[in-house]
CSV table of C-alpha atoms and ligand atoms in Angstrom, one decimal:
chain,number,residue,atom,x,y,z
A,16,MET,CA,-0.1,0.3,0.1
A,17,ILE,CA,0.8,3.4,-0.7
A,18,THR,CA,1.1,6.1,1.7
A,19,ILE,CA,1.4,9.8,1.2
A,20,TYR,CA,2.6,12.0,4.1
A,21,GLY,CA,1.2,15.8,3.8
A,22,SER,CA,-1.6,17.8,2.4
A,23,PRO,CA,-2.9,18.0,-1.1
A,24,LYS,CA,-3.0,21.8,-0.5
A,25,SER,CA,0.8,22.0,-0.2
A,26,SER,CA,3.9,21.4,-2.5
A,27,ALA,CA,2.6,17.5,-1.9
A,28,GLY,CA,-0.3,18.5,-4.3
A,29,ARG,CA,1.7,17.4,-7.2
A,30,CYS,CA,2.5,14.4,-5.9
A,31,PHE,CA,-1.6,14.0,-5.1
A,32,TRP,CA,-2.5,14.8,-8.6
A,33,CYS,CA,0.2,12.3,-9.9
A,34,LEU,CA,-1.2,9.4,-7.7
A,35,GLU,CA,-4.6,10.6,-9.1
A,36,GLU,CA,-3.4,10.4,-12.8
A,37,ALA,CA,-1.8,7.1,-12.4
A,38,GLY,CA,-5.1,5.7,-10.8
A,39,VAL,CA,-3.2,4.1,-8.0
A,40,GLU,CA,-4.6,3.3,-4.6
A,41,TYR,CA,-3.2,5.0,-1.6
A,42,LYS,CA,-3.6,6.5,1.9
A,43,ASN,CA,-3.1,10.1,2.9
A,44,GLN,CA,-1.2,10.6,6.4
A,45,SER,CA,-1.8,14.2,7.4
A,46,ILE,CA,1.3,15.9,9.3
A,47,ASP,CA,0.4,18.4,11.8
A,48,PHE,CA,2.9,21.0,11.7
A,49,LYS,CA,1.5,23.0,14.5
A,50,ALA,CA,1.9,20.4,16.7
A,51,GLY,CA,5.5,19.5,14.9
A,52,GLU,CA,4.8,16.3,13.7
A,53,HIS,CA,7.1,17.0,11.0
A,54,LYS,CA,9.8,17.2,13.5
A,55,SER,CA,8.8,14.1,15.6
A,56,GLU,CA,11.2,11.4,15.8
A,57,GLU,CA,8.8,9.0,14.1
A,58,PHE,CA,8.6,11.2,11.0
A,59,LEU,CA,12.1,12.0,10.8
A,60,LYS,CA,12.5,8.4,10.1
A,61,ILE,CA,10.8,8.7,6.9
A,62,ASN,CA,12.2,12.0,5.9
A,63,ARG,CA,15.4,13.1,8.2
A,64,ASN,CA,14.7,16.3,6.6
A,65,GLY,CA,11.6,16.9,8.4
A,66,LYS,CA,9.5,18.1,5.4
A,67,ILE,CA,6.7,16.9,3.3
A,68,PRO,CA,5.8,15.4,1.1
A,69,ALA,CA,7.3,12.0,1.7
A,70,LEU,CA,5.8,8.8,0.3
A,71,GLN,CA,5.9,4.9,1.5
A,72,ASP,CA,5.4,2.3,-1.2
A,73,GLY,CA,5.7,-1.0,0.9
A,74,ASP,CA,8.9,-0.8,2.6
A,75,PHE,CA,10.4,2.1,0.0
A,76,THR,CA,10.7,5.4,1.1
A,77,ILE,CA,11.1,8.7,-1.0
A,78,TRP,CA,10.8,12.3,-0.4
A,79,GLU,CA,11.1,15.3,-2.4
A,80,SER,CA,7.9,16.3,-4.4
A,81,LEU,CA,9.3,15.9,-8.0
A,82,ALA,CA,11.1,12.8,-7.2
A,83,ILE,CA,8.0,11.4,-5.6
A,84,SER,CA,6.0,11.9,-8.9
A,85,ASN,CA,8.9,10.4,-11.2
A,86,TYR,CA,8.5,7.4,-8.8
A,87,ILE,CA,4.8,7.1,-9.2
A,88,ALA,CA,4.9,7.6,-12.9
A,89,ASP,CA,7.5,5.5,-13.4
A,90,ALA,CA,6.3,2.3,-11.1
A,91,TYR,CA,2.6,2.8,-12.3
A,92,LYS,CA,2.2,4.9,-15.3
A,93,PRO,CA,5.4,5.2,-17.3
A,94,GLU,CA,4.1,7.1,-20.1
A,95,LEU,CA,3.5,10.1,-18.1
A,96,LEU,CA,7.4,10.3,-18.5
A,97,GLY,CA,7.4,10.5,-22.0
A,98,THR,CA,7.9,7.3,-24.1
A,99,THR,CA,11.3,8.0,-25.9
A,100,ALA,CA,14.5,9.3,-24.4
A,101,GLN,CA,13.8,12.5,-25.9
A,102,GLU,CA,10.4,13.2,-24.4
A,103,ARG,CA,11.8,12.0,-21.1
A,104,GLY,CA,14.4,14.6,-21.5
A,105,LEU,CA,11.8,17.3,-22.1
A,106,VAL,CA,9.3,16.2,-19.6
A,107,SER,CA,12.5,16.4,-17.0
A,108,GLN,CA,13.3,19.8,-18.7
A,109,TRP,CA,9.9,21.4,-17.9
A,110,SER,CA,9.4,19.7,-14.6
A,111,ILE,CA,12.9,21.1,-13.2
A,112,TRP,CA,12.3,24.6,-14.7
A,113,SER,CA,9.0,24.5,-12.9
A,114,VAL,CA,10.6,24.2,-9.4
A,115,ALA,CA,14.1,25.5,-10.1
A,116,ASP,CA,12.9,28.8,-12.0
A,117,LEU,CA,9.4,29.6,-12.4
A,118,GLN,CA,8.2,28.4,-8.8
A,119,VAL,CA,11.2,30.8,-7.0
A,120,PRO,CA,9.5,34.1,-7.4
A,121,MET,CA,6.0,32.4,-6.9
A,122,ILE,CA,6.8,31.2,-3.6
A,123,ASP,CA,8.4,34.3,-2.4
A,124,ALA,CA,5.2,36.4,-3.3
A,125,PHE,CA,3.0,33.5,-1.8
A,126,ILE,CA,4.6,33.9,1.4
A,127,GLN,CA,4.1,37.4,1.6
A,128,LEU,CA,0.3,37.5,0.6
A,129,VAL,CA,-0.7,34.5,2.0
A,130,PHE,CA,1.2,34.0,5.4
A,131,VAL,CA,2.4,37.1,6.1
A,132,PRO,CA,-0.1,39.7,7.6
A,133,GLU,CA,-1.0,42.6,5.5
A,134,PRO,CA,0.6,45.3,7.9
A,135,HIS,CA,4.0,43.1,7.7
A,136,ARG,CA,4.4,42.3,4.0
A,137,ASN,CA,7.4,43.4,2.3
A,138,ALA,CA,6.1,45.3,-0.8
A,139,GLU,CA,9.4,45.1,-2.7
A,140,ILE,CA,9.8,41.4,-2.4
A,141,ILE,CA,6.4,41.3,-3.8
A,142,LYS,CA,7.2,43.8,-6.5
A,143,LYS,CA,10.4,42.0,-7.7
A,144,SER,CA,8.7,38.5,-7.7
A,145,PHE,CA,5.6,40.0,-9.9
A,146,GLU,CA,8.4,41.4,-12.0
A,147,LYS,CA,10.1,38.4,-12.6
A,148,LEU,CA,7.1,36.5,-13.7
A,149,PRO,CA,6.1,37.9,-17.2
A,150,ALA,CA,9.4,36.6,-18.9
A,151,MET,CA,9.0,33.0,-17.6
A,152,LEU,CA,5.0,33.0,-18.5
A,153,SER,CA,5.7,34.5,-21.9
A,154,SER,CA,8.4,31.9,-22.6
A,155,LEU,CA,5.5,29.1,-21.7
A,156,GLU,CA,3.1,31.0,-23.5
A,157,THR,CA,5.1,31.0,-26.5
A,158,GLU,CA,5.9,26.9,-26.1
A,159,LEU,CA,2.3,26.3,-26.2
A,160,GLU,CA,1.3,28.1,-29.5
A,161,GLY,CA,-0.5,25.6,-31.6
A,162,LYS,CA,0.0,22.9,-28.7
A,163,ASP,CA,-2.3,21.2,-26.7
A,164,TYR,CA,0.1,19.9,-24.3
A,165,LEU,CA,4.0,20.6,-23.6
A,166,VAL,CA,5.7,17.7,-24.8
A,167,SER,CA,4.6,15.4,-28.1
A,168,ASN,CA,1.3,17.2,-27.6
A,169,LYS,CA,0.1,14.6,-25.2
A,170,PHE,CA,-0.4,14.9,-21.3
A,171,THR,CA,2.5,14.2,-19.3
A,172,LEU,CA,4.3,15.3,-16.0
A,173,ALA,CA,5.5,18.1,-17.8
A,174,ASP,CA,2.1,19.6,-17.9
A,175,LEU,CA,1.2,18.4,-14.3
A,176,ASN,CA,4.3,20.0,-13.0
A,177,VAL,CA,4.1,23.1,-14.8
A,178,SER,CA,0.6,24.0,-14.3
A,179,PHE,CA,1.0,23.0,-10.7
A,180,VAL,CA,3.2,26.1,-10.1
A,181,VAL,CA,1.3,28.2,-12.8
A,182,GLY,CA,-1.6,27.7,-10.5
A,183,ILE,CA,-0.2,29.9,-7.5
A,184,CYS,CA,-1.0,32.8,-9.7
A,185,ASP,CA,-4.5,32.2,-8.3
A,186,ASP,CA,-3.4,32.4,-4.8
A,187,ILE,CA,-1.1,35.6,-5.2
A,188,LYS,CA,-3.6,37.1,-7.7
A,189,PHE,CA,-1.0,37.7,-10.3
A,190,ASP,CA,-3.1,38.2,-13.8
A,191,LEU,CA,-2.9,35.7,-16.3
A,192,ALA,CA,-5.3,37.4,-18.5
A,193,PRO,CA,-2.7,38.3,-21.3
A,194,TYR,CA,-1.7,34.5,-21.6
A,195,ASN,CA,-4.4,33.3,-23.9
A,196,ASN,CA,-2.2,30.0,-24.5
A,197,ILE,CA,-1.9,29.2,-21.0
A,198,ASN,CA,-5.5,29.8,-20.1
A,199,GLN,CA,-6.8,27.5,-22.8
A,200,TRP,CA,-4.1,24.8,-21.5
A,201,ARG,CA,-5.0,25.1,-18.0
A,202,ALA,CA,-8.8,24.7,-18.9
A,203,ARG,CA,-7.9,21.7,-21.0
A,204,LEU,CA,-6.1,20.4,-17.9
A,205,ALA,CA,-8.9,21.1,-15.7
A,206,GLU,CA,-10.9,18.4,-17.7
A,207,ARG,CA,-9.1,15.8,-16.9
A,208,ASP,CA,-10.8,13.2,-14.5
A,209,GLY,CA,-7.2,12.9,-12.5
A,210,THR,CA,-7.2,16.8,-12.4
A,211,LYS,CA,-10.8,16.9,-11.0
A,212,ARG,CA,-10.2,14.1,-8.3
A,213,TYR,CA,-6.9,15.9,-7.1
A,214,LYS,CA,-9.0,19.3,-7.2
A,215,ALA,CA,-11.6,17.6,-5.0
A,216,LEU,CA,-9.1,16.7,-2.3
A,217,CYS,CA,-8.3,20.5,-2.0
A,218,SER,CA,-11.8,21.5,-1.7
B,321,GSH,N1,11.6,20.7,-2.3
B,321,GSH,C1,10.7,20.3,-1.3
B,321,GSH,C2,10.2,21.2,-0.7
B,321,GSH,C3,9.4,20.6,0.9
B,321,GSH,C4,9.0,21.6,1.8
B,321,GSH,O1,9.5,22.5,1.7
B,321,GSH,N2,7.7,21.3,2.4
B,321,GSH,C5,7.2,22.1,3.1
B,321,GSH,C6,5.6,22.0,3.0
B,321,GSH,S1,5.0,22.9,1.7
B,321,GSH,C7,7.6,21.8,4.6
B,321,GSH,O2,7.5,20.6,5.1
B,321,GSH,N3,8.1,22.7,5.5
B,321,GSH,C8,8.4,22.3,6.7
B,321,GSH,C9,9.8,23.0,7.3
B,321,GSH,O3,10.6,23.5,6.1
B,321,GSH,O4,10.0,22.7,8.3
B,321,GSH,C10,9.5,19.2,-2.1
B,321,GSH,O5,9.4,19.8,-3.2
B,321,GSH,O6,9.2,18.1,-1.6
């Protein structure tokens, strides 16, 4: 049996979405941050870094959200990773870009706008983060021109991982109106059964 530790409304969300796309059975073990469960002796045996998500599949344990999703796909629905070396390379490229580049200003803005109470927000961090987004979103917009999906025009983890990060724009109220291709792609992804099952977990 697979156990995923963490909440679908956190960085673990991309792993829940992947589990739903793969159609595997799993159970969720929530971790109470306020009670310090992520730093408990028991949880540190699962991820010694004291962070969620982590996943156990039988006696196998893995942490780090992108690695978890890659493992789920590889073990249970390999086509999500692409079917040729080149496709797998591009899926990897987009997935890494989503966390190494796109997510960085998104999370900086998210922390300020969602976690920090308004009077204590750092307007400079928010401004600088928002300034970094158009170049990256324009790159994605260009890539999606004339395409339904990012890699070989079929749904892969590239779409899941990149759109998961783009979704942070909703939380930080970054206006995506100028990005037609991105909006159509997000609408297409929202129609997937796997996406609907994942979104239902977040509501
Ligand atoms: N790069 C990691 C980030 C994991 C992460 O920072 N998780 C947060 C929750 S979204 C956490 O567990 N924070 C607790 C802490 O840092 O003490 C991943 O994607 O899995």
